[in-house]
XYZ file of C-alpha atoms in Angstrom:
688
model
C 7.738 24.706 -15.793
C 8.854 23.858 -19.356
C 12.443 25.070 -18.862
C 12.718 23.317 -15.491
C 11.307 20.093 -16.962
C 13.658 20.243 -19.961
C 16.609 20.682 -17.610
C 15.473 17.745 -15.454
C 15.101 15.500 -18.513
C 18.659 16.365 -19.562
C 19.833 15.368 -16.067
C 18.160 11.954 -16.357
C 15.421 12.700 -13.827
C 13.136 10.232 -12.056
C 9.331 10.004 -11.989
C 9.336 11.609 -8.519
C 11.224 14.604 -9.872
C 8.800 14.845 -12.804
C 5.867 14.937 -10.391
C 7.655 17.532 -8.246
C 8.000 19.823 -11.249
C 4.655 19.201 -12.974
C 2.563 18.737 -9.801
C 0.222 16.367 -11.602
C -0.620 18.821 -14.384
C -0.938 18.186 -18.106
C 2.411 17.909 -19.874
C 3.769 20.126 -22.670
C 3.182 18.315 -25.953
C 6.821 18.572 -27.062
C 8.111 16.946 -23.866
C 5.374 14.328 -23.422
C 7.210 11.450 -25.209
C 10.312 11.859 -23.029
C 8.308 12.297 -19.814
C 6.170 9.219 -20.445
C 9.298 7.185 -21.092
C 10.781 8.424 -17.792
C 7.571 7.687 -15.886
C 7.376 4.184 -17.340
C 11.123 3.603 -16.902
C 11.806 2.711 -20.538
C 13.897 5.713 -21.570
C 17.074 3.676 -21.832
C 15.518 0.337 -22.732
C 16.990 -1.602 -25.634
C 15.433 -1.989 -29.075
C 13.405 -5.155 -28.576
C 11.666 -4.883 -31.943
C 15.024 -5.533 -33.640
C 14.512 -9.153 -32.552
C 11.311 -9.414 -34.596
C 11.765 -11.611 -37.673
C 8.845 -9.884 -39.504
C 7.109 -13.243 -39.972
C 3.352 -13.021 -39.429
C 2.327 -16.600 -38.866
C 0.375 -16.682 -35.608
C -2.668 -19.008 -35.536
C -4.886 -15.974 -34.949
C -3.003 -13.684 -37.388
C -5.939 -13.054 -39.724
C -8.200 -12.129 -36.793
C -5.555 -9.755 -35.411
C -5.083 -8.085 -38.816
C -8.811 -7.597 -39.297
C -9.222 -6.104 -35.820
C -6.328 -3.679 -36.435
C -7.925 -2.524 -39.699
C -11.399 -2.204 -38.167
C -10.263 -0.128 -35.199
C -8.008 2.157 -37.274
C -10.847 2.668 -39.733
C -12.873 4.296 -36.956
C -10.153 6.891 -36.387
C -10.831 8.759 -39.633
C -7.173 9.247 -40.657
C -5.963 9.712 -44.233
C -5.712 6.487 -46.235
C -1.909 6.714 -46.312
C -1.765 7.142 -42.534
C -4.179 4.270 -42.002
C -1.973 1.826 -43.908
C 1.089 2.865 -41.892
C -0.703 2.679 -38.539
C -2.250 -0.719 -39.322
C 1.158 -2.063 -40.341
C 2.849 -0.859 -37.139
C -0.071 -2.023 -35.003
C 0.056 -5.533 -36.390
C 3.855 -5.669 -36.125
C 3.906 -4.620 -32.457
C 0.981 -6.878 -31.536
C 2.514 -9.865 -33.336
C 5.913 -9.415 -31.714
C 4.308 -8.888 -28.281
C 2.424 -12.183 -28.586
C 5.506 -14.065 -29.786
C 7.878 -12.475 -27.261
C 5.559 -13.139 -24.309
C 4.056 -16.378 -25.621
C 0.559 -14.896 -25.346
C -2.538 -15.413 -27.413
C -4.445 -12.454 -28.814
C -8.193 -12.484 -28.291
C -10.722 -10.111 -29.867
C -11.956 -7.344 -27.538
C -9.100 -7.843 -25.053
C -8.231 -4.117 -25.101
C -4.648 -4.451 -26.397
C -5.159 -2.542 -29.639
C -7.141 0.217 -27.913
C -4.373 0.561 -25.314
C -1.676 0.779 -27.988
C -3.359 3.252 -30.349
C -2.996 6.433 -28.195
C 0.771 5.860 -28.099
C 0.973 6.522 -31.842
C 0.048 10.146 -31.101
C 3.545 10.542 -29.587
C 5.064 9.857 -33.036
C 7.850 7.700 -31.625
C 9.652 4.985 -33.538
C 8.255 1.463 -33.490
C 10.668 0.195 -30.830
C 9.966 3.004 -28.330
C 6.226 2.594 -28.898
C 6.509 -1.139 -28.166
C 8.473 -0.480 -24.963
C 5.838 1.970 -23.735
C 3.011 -0.444 -24.529
C 4.744 -3.327 -22.780
C 5.462 -1.198 -19.690
C 1.846 0.017 -19.438
C 0.548 -3.547 -19.742
C 2.961 -4.833 -17.081
C 2.560 -1.948 -14.645
C -0.974 -0.636 -14.914
C -3.288 -3.293 -16.378
C -4.510 -5.621 -13.597
C -4.247 -9.358 -14.133
C -7.523 -11.168 -14.654
C -9.223 -8.512 -16.795
C -11.800 -10.964 -18.100
C -15.452 -11.726 -17.328
C -15.840 -12.685 -13.644
C -12.132 -11.955 -13.125
C -10.651 -11.327 -9.696
C -10.131 -7.635 -10.443
C -13.882 -7.031 -10.576
C -14.537 -8.747 -7.240
C -11.980 -6.362 -5.739
C -13.625 -3.367 -7.414
C -17.017 -4.366 -6.031
C -15.556 -4.417 -2.490
C -14.243 -0.901 -3.062
C -17.662 0.305 -4.247
C -19.335 -1.420 -1.282
C -16.967 0.401 1.085
C -17.681 3.873 -0.280
C -21.290 3.567 -1.480
C -23.036 0.451 -0.154
C -26.472 1.618 -1.344
C -25.340 1.992 -4.963
C -23.545 -1.347 -4.758
C -26.715 -3.015 -3.455
C -28.814 -1.564 -6.296
C -26.414 -2.998 -8.903
C -26.224 -6.331 -7.044
C -30.017 -6.545 -7.000
C -30.061 -6.084 -10.771
C -27.313 -8.744 -11.064
C -25.055 -6.169 -12.759
C -21.561 -7.236 -11.757
C -18.664 -4.802 -12.402
C -17.223 -6.874 -15.257
C -20.424 -6.304 -17.257
C -19.815 -2.551 -17.514
C -16.179 -1.815 -16.552
C -14.256 -4.555 -18.375
C -13.073 -2.209 -21.149
C -12.216 0.515 -18.598
C -9.685 -1.728 -16.873
C -8.412 -3.418 -20.058
C -7.463 -0.180 -21.795
C -7.246 2.455 -19.025
C -10.407 4.043 -20.513
C -8.859 4.310 -24.018
C -11.706 2.209 -25.413
C -14.416 4.647 -24.324
C -12.867 8.142 -24.302
C -11.591 10.572 -26.930
C -7.868 10.732 -27.726
C -7.480 14.199 -26.169
C -9.069 12.997 -22.912
C -6.880 9.878 -22.847
C -3.674 11.862 -23.389
C -4.620 14.312 -20.606
C -5.620 11.469 -18.267
C -2.482 9.424 -18.900
C -0.324 12.522 -18.290
C -1.586 12.556 -14.714
C -1.828 8.779 -14.407
C 1.822 8.094 -15.210
C 3.027 10.957 -12.999
C 1.160 9.497 -10.011
C 2.712 6.075 -10.682
C -0.080 4.276 -8.796
C -1.301 1.061 -10.492
C -4.493 1.131 -8.386
C -5.564 4.521 -9.735
C -7.808 2.828 -12.336
C -9.936 1.431 -9.488
C -10.541 4.883 -8.048
C -11.155 6.472 -11.451
C -13.796 3.804 -12.100
C -15.251 4.465 -8.647
C -15.494 8.221 -9.350
C -17.328 7.542 -12.623
C -19.999 5.560 -10.737
C -20.291 8.034 -7.863
C -20.473 10.947 -10.304
C -23.388 9.277 -12.101
C -24.995 8.022 -8.893
C -28.190 10.089 -9.164
C -28.885 8.923 -12.711
C -28.205 5.288 -11.785
C -30.497 5.457 -8.738
C -33.211 7.007 -10.898
C -32.973 3.999 -13.250
C -33.717 1.417 -10.540
C -36.923 0.405 -12.314
C -35.259 0.240 -15.757
C -34.147 -3.024 -17.359
C -30.768 -4.561 -16.677
C -29.750 -3.991 -20.309
C -30.605 -0.255 -20.205
C -28.658 0.288 -16.983
C -25.657 -1.631 -18.357
C -25.667 0.434 -21.555
C -25.752 3.645 -19.521
C -22.892 2.483 -17.278
C -20.660 1.354 -20.154
C -20.952 4.714 -21.899
C -20.474 6.932 -18.838
C -16.751 7.679 -19.505
C -17.658 8.898 -23.011
C -19.032 12.097 -21.465
C -15.619 13.081 -20.085
C -14.004 16.176 -21.583
C -10.409 17.403 -21.325
C -11.372 20.093 -18.797
C -12.890 17.406 -16.557
C -9.678 15.381 -16.284
C -7.868 17.317 -13.482
C -10.911 17.186 -11.187
C -11.567 13.573 -12.192
C -8.058 12.517 -11.146
C -8.040 14.694 -8.004
C -11.251 13.067 -6.803
C -9.741 9.638 -7.463
C -6.737 10.544 -5.291
C -9.049 11.837 -2.552
C -10.996 8.562 -2.460
C -7.722 6.631 -2.444
C -6.750 8.598 0.674
C -10.101 7.685 2.251
C -9.523 3.968 1.647
C -7.565 1.649 4.000
C -4.061 1.048 2.663
C -4.688 -2.705 3.044
C -6.734 -2.421 -0.139
C -3.501 -1.906 -2.059
C -1.049 -3.938 0.022
C -3.283 -7.020 0.256
C -4.223 -7.117 -3.422
C -1.021 -5.860 -5.059
C 0.470 -9.315 -5.589
C -2.810 -10.893 -6.683
C -3.612 -8.166 -9.218
C -0.226 -7.021 -10.458
C 2.076 -9.948 -9.729
C 3.099 -12.689 -12.115
C 0.011 -14.216 -13.670
C -0.482 -17.930 -13.129
C -3.251 -20.466 -12.762
C -1.840 -22.305 -9.767
C -4.234 -23.724 -7.137
C -2.974 -21.062 -4.715
C -3.886 -18.185 -7.039
C -7.314 -19.751 -7.570
C -7.699 -20.027 -3.801
C -6.857 -16.324 -3.399
C -9.404 -15.484 -6.095
C -12.087 -17.455 -4.242
C -11.298 -15.600 -1.007
C -11.819 -12.250 -2.716
C -15.047 -13.282 -4.439
C -16.452 -14.586 -1.139
C -15.321 -11.609 0.964
C -18.142 -9.961 2.896
C -16.530 -6.522 2.847
C -13.161 -4.813 2.511
C -10.498 -6.548 4.656
C -8.049 -4.605 6.851
C -4.683 -6.053 7.872
C -3.625 -6.239 11.509
C -0.520 -4.201 10.678
C -2.588 -1.299 9.349
C -4.978 -1.386 12.310
C -2.165 -1.282 14.874
C -0.219 1.388 13.008
C -3.398 3.425 12.515
C -4.183 3.346 16.242
C -0.677 4.500 17.177
C -0.444 7.366 14.676
C -1.239 11.011 15.354
C -2.840 11.530 11.905
C -1.084 14.549 10.407
C -3.198 14.185 7.228
C -6.711 15.632 7.787
C -8.592 13.170 5.544
C -6.571 10.085 6.437
C -8.409 6.878 7.386
C -9.181 6.683 11.117
C -10.653 3.456 12.446
C -13.307 2.915 15.102
C -12.643 -0.652 16.191
C -15.655 -2.817 17.072
C -14.819 -6.018 18.992
C -17.649 -8.490 18.269
C -16.415 -11.410 20.375
C -18.486 -12.869 23.233
C -18.109 -11.058 26.566
C -15.985 -13.749 28.238
C -13.447 -13.602 25.399
C -13.377 -9.796 25.451
C -12.714 -9.853 29.210
C -9.755 -12.204 28.693
C -7.907 -9.630 26.567
C -8.715 -6.775 24.194
C -7.369 -3.590 22.677
C -7.924 -0.597 24.938
C -9.614 1.421 22.182
C -12.061 -1.290 21.094
C -15.819 -0.870 21.519
C -17.368 -4.141 22.663
C -20.464 -5.270 20.750
C -21.371 -8.843 21.686
C -22.383 -10.522 18.402
C -24.428 -13.166 20.273
C -26.931 -10.486 21.267
C -28.101 -10.142 17.674
C -29.933 -13.478 17.841
C -30.433 -13.870 21.591
C -31.623 -10.361 22.505
C -32.432 -8.262 19.399
C -33.694 -5.264 21.407
C -30.570 -5.217 23.561
C -28.468 -5.486 20.398
C -30.276 -2.493 18.852
C -29.589 -0.475 22.017
C -25.922 -1.470 21.922
C -25.662 -0.404 18.260
C -27.087 3.017 19.135
C -24.523 3.247 21.908
C -21.816 2.345 19.406
C -22.841 5.083 16.974
C -23.054 7.656 19.770
C -19.670 6.616 21.141
C -18.165 6.816 17.671
C -19.541 10.323 17.174
C -18.198 11.557 20.521
C -14.805 9.916 19.992
C -14.542 11.782 16.681
C -15.519 15.045 18.389
C -12.726 14.752 20.960
C -10.326 13.920 18.098
C -9.268 10.661 19.710
C -7.165 8.024 17.997
C -9.805 5.622 19.258
C -12.475 7.209 17.093
C -12.897 7.568 13.362
C -15.479 7.393 10.580
C -14.229 4.015 9.395
C -15.786 1.061 11.236
C -13.448 -1.924 11.509
C -15.173 -5.025 12.896
C -13.184 -7.733 14.633
C -14.167 -11.325 15.306
C -12.241 -13.992 17.184
C -10.555 -15.562 14.182
C -12.468 -18.792 14.954
C -14.842 -19.943 12.205
C -17.577 -21.177 14.547
C -17.913 -17.750 16.219
C -17.089 -15.461 13.324
C -20.242 -16.458 11.459
C -22.088 -14.300 14.014
C -19.586 -11.478 13.516
C -20.333 -11.667 9.795
C -24.042 -11.363 10.548
C -23.361 -8.177 12.524
C -21.275 -6.744 9.675
C -23.981 -7.671 7.163
C -26.586 -5.842 9.269
C -24.542 -2.630 9.062
C -24.110 -3.042 5.306
C -27.856 -3.591 4.882
C -28.355 -0.216 6.544
C -26.041 1.290 3.887
C -23.368 2.180 6.456
C -20.315 3.667 4.752
C -16.706 2.644 5.463
C -17.317 -0.875 6.841
C -14.340 -3.242 7.006
C -13.368 -6.504 8.711
C -10.049 -7.240 10.425
C -8.298 -10.115 8.663
C -7.727 -12.975 11.109
C -9.690 -11.323 13.921
C -8.409 -11.141 17.504
C -6.103 -14.106 16.902
C -4.124 -12.038 14.371
C -3.706 -9.181 16.888
C -2.641 -11.655 19.572
C -0.037 -13.241 17.288
C 1.125 -9.870 15.981
C 2.038 -8.583 19.448
C 3.706 -11.833 20.481
C 5.687 -11.334 23.682
C 4.580 -7.683 23.916
C 0.956 -8.443 24.793
C 1.440 -7.219 28.360
C 2.103 -3.727 27.019
C -0.449 -3.682 24.238
C -3.531 -5.619 25.376
C -5.867 -4.768 28.238
C -6.885 -7.322 30.898
C -5.068 -10.141 29.120
C -5.449 -13.415 30.997
C -3.244 -16.293 29.848
C -5.468 -18.839 31.588
C -8.714 -17.551 30.006
C -7.484 -16.369 26.605
C -8.561 -18.892 23.926
C -5.609 -18.054 21.669
C -3.162 -18.728 24.524
C -4.928 -22.009 25.265
C -4.582 -23.090 21.629
C -0.870 -22.217 21.640
C -0.351 -24.163 24.861
C -2.052 -27.240 23.382
C 0.180 -27.072 20.293
C 3.322 -26.686 22.387
C 2.367 -29.561 24.686
C 2.156 -31.898 21.689
C 5.740 -31.117 20.709
C 8.711 -31.522 23.023
C 11.363 -29.066 21.790
C 15.031 -30.000 21.877
C 15.853 -26.463 22.959
C 14.010 -23.303 23.875
C 12.311 -21.982 20.735
C 13.560 -18.670 19.413
C 10.851 -16.045 19.422
C 10.415 -13.646 16.549
C 8.012 -10.961 17.709
C 7.622 -7.900 15.568
C 9.732 -4.844 16.238
C 9.200 -3.568 19.774
C 9.644 0.024 18.633
C 6.144 0.052 17.173
C 4.764 -1.783 20.205
C 6.241 0.751 22.614
C 4.694 3.545 20.562
C 1.415 1.664 20.304
C 1.255 0.971 24.031
C 1.926 4.599 24.957
C -0.597 5.899 22.445
C -3.304 3.459 23.490
C -2.921 4.090 27.214
C -3.076 7.854 26.812
C -5.886 7.911 24.256
C -8.107 5.296 25.899
C -8.306 7.481 29.013
C -9.735 10.323 26.894
C -12.795 8.415 25.807
C -13.252 5.868 28.586
C -15.459 8.125 30.683
C -17.664 9.036 27.727
C -17.986 5.442 26.569
C -18.902 4.131 30.005
C -21.591 6.810 30.381
C -23.192 5.867 27.074
C -22.683 2.144 26.765
C -24.399 -0.432 28.928
C -23.780 -4.128 28.346
C -27.420 -5.201 27.926
C -26.778 -8.847 28.778
C -24.595 -8.059 31.773
C -22.665 -11.208 30.989
C -19.504 -11.411 33.066
C -19.602 -7.682 33.536
C -17.761 -7.049 30.309
C -16.795 -3.405 29.939
C -17.247 -1.702 26.601
C -14.059 0.285 26.723
C -10.805 -0.877 28.180
C -8.728 0.944 30.752
C -4.989 1.402 31.017
C -2.861 -1.679 31.428
C -1.157 -2.272 34.744
C 1.588 -4.400 33.234
C 5.048 -2.928 33.181
C 7.303 -2.625 30.159
C 9.436 -5.603 29.256
C 13.010 -5.304 30.515
C 15.883 -4.929 28.111
C 18.500 -7.657 27.657
C 21.430 -7.319 30.023
C 24.086 -7.263 27.366
C 22.735 -4.207 25.570
C 21.801 -0.929 27.255
C 20.159 2.168 25.781
C 20.883 5.636 27.091
C 19.005 8.888 26.737
C 20.199 11.833 24.688
C 21.489 13.495 27.869
C 23.805 10.578 28.621
C 25.408 10.304 25.200
C 29.026 11.101 24.615
C 29.274 9.448 21.213
C 32.867 8.205 21.718
C 34.328 4.710 21.902
C 36.463 3.628 24.804
C 40.074 3.763 23.725
C 41.856 0.538 22.831
C 38.613 -1.457 23.011
C 37.623 -3.453 19.936
C 34.138 -2.704 18.578
C 31.331 -5.168 19.123
C 30.056 -5.382 15.568
C 27.851 -8.031 14.048
C 25.022 -8.622 11.609
C 22.353 -10.501 13.500
C 19.001 -12.147 12.832
C 17.737 -11.004 16.187
C 14.882 -8.865 17.335
C 15.684 -5.252 18.055
C 15.167 -3.881 21.545
C 12.958 -0.984 22.455
C 14.488 2.447 22.608
C 13.370 5.936 23.452
C 10.992 7.074 20.714
C 12.132 10.687 21.105
C 15.718 9.858 20.272
C 15.164 9.278 16.564
C 14.461 12.956 15.945
C 16.677 14.333 18.689
C 18.964 17.251 17.792
C 22.023 16.100 15.895
C 25.571 16.938 17.030
C 27.202 20.115 15.790
C 27.988 19.921 12.103
C 24.997 17.667 11.394
C 22.451 20.365 10.629
C 19.614 19.238 8.376
C 20.657 21.125 5.273
C 18.845 21.000 1.928
C 20.843 19.712 -1.028
C 20.318 19.090 -4.738
C 20.274 15.309 -5.236
C 22.013 15.229 -8.614
C 24.780 17.549 -7.451
C 25.203 15.682 -4.173
C 25.543 12.327 -5.953
C 28.439 13.771 -7.944
C 30.409 14.342 -4.744
C 33.799 12.678 -5.094
C 33.907 10.885 -1.727
C 30.620 8.959 -2.153
C 31.396 5.246 -2.364
C 27.842 4.121 -3.068
C 24.222 5.204 -2.634
C 21.259 2.930 -1.927
C 17.645 3.966 -2.482
C 15.681 3.025 0.620
C 12.897 4.011 2.980
C 13.663 5.556 6.338
C 11.388 3.775 8.838
C 10.355 5.797 11.878
C 9.086 4.553 15.190
C 5.569 5.799 14.419
C 5.372 3.529 11.377
C 5.869 6.249 8.766
C 8.283 5.545 5.948
C 10.078 8.245 3.975
C 11.691 7.830 0.551
C 15.381 8.274 1.232
C 18.919 7.518 0.078
C 21.540 5.787 2.216
C 24.927 7.283 1.297
C 28.178 5.538 2.180
C 31.382 7.613 2.294
C 34.814 6.457 3.491
C 34.065 7.778 7.002
C 30.315 8.394 7.337
C 26.825 7.019 6.797
C 24.597 9.820 5.464
C 20.795 9.735 5.105
C 19.108 11.971 2.526
C 15.314 12.291 2.637
C 13.655 13.151 -0.688
C 11.701 16.419 -0.715
C 10.686 16.376 -4.384
C 11.753 18.651 -7.227
C 15.199 17.033 -7.157
C 15.952 18.159 -3.622
C 16.659 16.276 -0.407
C 17.341 16.974 3.246
C 20.359 15.596 5.105
C 18.698 13.904 8.091
C 21.749 12.356 9.769
C 25.462 12.053 9.158
C 26.741 9.160 11.285
C 30.467 8.338 11.682
C 31.041 4.750 10.563
C 33.149 4.229 13.677
C 30.057 4.800 15.856
C 28.176 1.813 14.357
C 28.385 -1.052 16.828
C 25.684 -3.333 15.536
C 23.672 -4.031 12.386
C 20.571 -6.191 12.757
C 18.127 -7.686 10.284
C 14.663 -9.067 11.005
C 14.222 -12.799 10.484
C 10.944 -12.320 8.675
C 11.934 -9.140 6.868
C 15.530 -9.448 5.712
C 15.424 -6.050 4.031
C 14.484 -4.236 7.270
C 17.876 -3.184 8.614
C 18.664 -1.433 11.899
C 21.949 0.400 12.493
C 22.780 0.811 16.191
C 25.245 3.452 17.353
C 27.189 3.577 20.599
C 30.304 2.122 22.191
C 31.422 -0.920 24.187
C 30.547 -0.866 27.888
C 32.388 -3.591 29.740
C 31.164 -6.900 28.341
C 28.178 -5.286 26.656
C 27.203 -2.333 24.499
C 25.970 1.135 25.324
C 23.490 2.055 22.574
C 23.101 5.805 22.035
C 20.899 5.862 18.934
C 19.367 3.840 16.103
C 18.354 4.234 12.478
C 16.090 1.806 10.635
C 15.762 1.399 6.875
C 13.912 -0.748 4.364
C 16.623 -1.419 1.753
C 15.719 -3.461 -1.367
C 19.322 -4.708 -1.775
C 20.118 -4.858 1.934
C 22.766 -7.583 1.658
C 24.975 -5.483 -0.604
C 24.468 -2.368 1.508
C 25.302 -3.995 4.852
C 28.327 -5.798 3.400
C 29.695 -2.518 2.072
C 29.078 -0.693 5.347
C 30.742 -3.435 7.390
C 33.750 -3.455 5.073
C 34.334 0.265 5.501
C 33.760 0.152 9.258
C 36.630 -2.316 9.484
C 38.778 -0.045 7.306
C 38.002 2.986 9.479
C 38.899 1.088 12.653
C 42.088 -0.291 11.103
C 43.127 3.215 10.080
C 42.420 4.469 13.605
C 44.863 1.950 15.006
């Protein structure tokens, strides 16, 4: 590993390549400084400390100096070393405050976070760059008493161990009272130097800013038995025990500690990261909007799940054994459920909880039995993770919240709530509801009625342009739902009886009778058997960059066999990038119809568009090699300008015959598409 890692560092490797070589293991001491700089992307950063004027005149300078001395004193170094460390500590802290216009506060974790970096024996400038990068990348915003970060952590604990969360809530022990220093310093304040070095080796390789949440979660779950045994102890005694729990960690514990954190991250809805990334790791501000977001988190009943994750989750075949699988519980009244619902949703009328408690208890037992049997048949409709869905209307969702609270009171694990309720699903599908919702009735659906009222109040000058989400995912979703709902429908109907009998609402939907939406006349898709891959001679290409919505296409085509000469060979990334005919390369994500995204590189040559998918360890696979002349259309989503679709084919009369598509999420999409279009024109000019 050492020789391979040394070679990679000489070749200017990336953090992904480091992880591919080290596989999340502890780093060799001699290479640790270079690897940490690669992982934190500061290896080639300029000497910022050269801008420091060496003037120590901050209003809180004396406090900062005293804190530096006090903390270094605890380290037990030689007197000569102590003086040097204190001097460098104060210099870096002073410049950091001046450069960022920040105010140092005692016990804010900055000094504790900086101290372990001195073990790398780097110069002052490199040490500053590492410290700044760790603060920006891995320390959540709002690490202060009652900060937003601790509301989020409580939701995570509630999701995985509601009983433990309830015990701490009962004692009024909020997470900030025991985990503040954990988050402020990435455990540097409460662990030995050797443990911190070993932990940060793995932490920086994983490059996941949310890892601190799961490490903190593992600490609590690991000490669960002791905490539960202290239920009768005083609040102060429990807090003292909690604060000191990381102190028991030893170097040999670190690999298992981090592996468990990754396992729990896998067992957590991805919405946890996507929904809170901006709030916790974005630019810090005190605007009314950020305060509003903070209030939403602090008032959240349980972990929220986004509509995008729910839909994608239902349409995915789950190649990862421990991946999150949802069991969707539709809590709307029966008449609303009958006017449109997802085919995999279990109907649990929330009104029964107050109106007919015995009937509600029977329905809950039916739910749990149905969930168990859906898991046994390995259906996409069944999973351990309960996702409750209301209507999205405040007056009704208060009853949905009561249902969710009743499950939490019973210490049910993995309880979440769909953000926006049914209304968010309805809006997400847009014009594709006929394919994706069961029994949808425009005249009875409350969301449709609301939309009609809004439209009637406004007389449009022209027909409004619709911007539904990509139909590729909807086509996949519709097919998956219709096939999977049939698997469990019989079982569900045998078990579940609607106790109220209101409107005869079924508890599991059947297959939709609505047909697929027709494709626009001007653009036609052909199957792999019909492709010839050639343009008509002497016909100009129909090429444009549009803000339109892409049409559906055959989901099997994306991974269809490539033409001769396009075998999926394995290449070395560094060597491939040195190829003479590469014009430019763009790091991107290859977006598949099933919702999966793969780290990739979009390569532009004078004649071809090549896609390399990263495999790790500096290697990649050539997925496709498309002739530029075969690109007839490039489209971008209105709402997601970086989501680019390349369509391949040839003119067909007044329209286009589309033979294939590729879709990418490209951070600098404008530059990439401009370059591709430029070289397409050159290729066609040369052909003339």
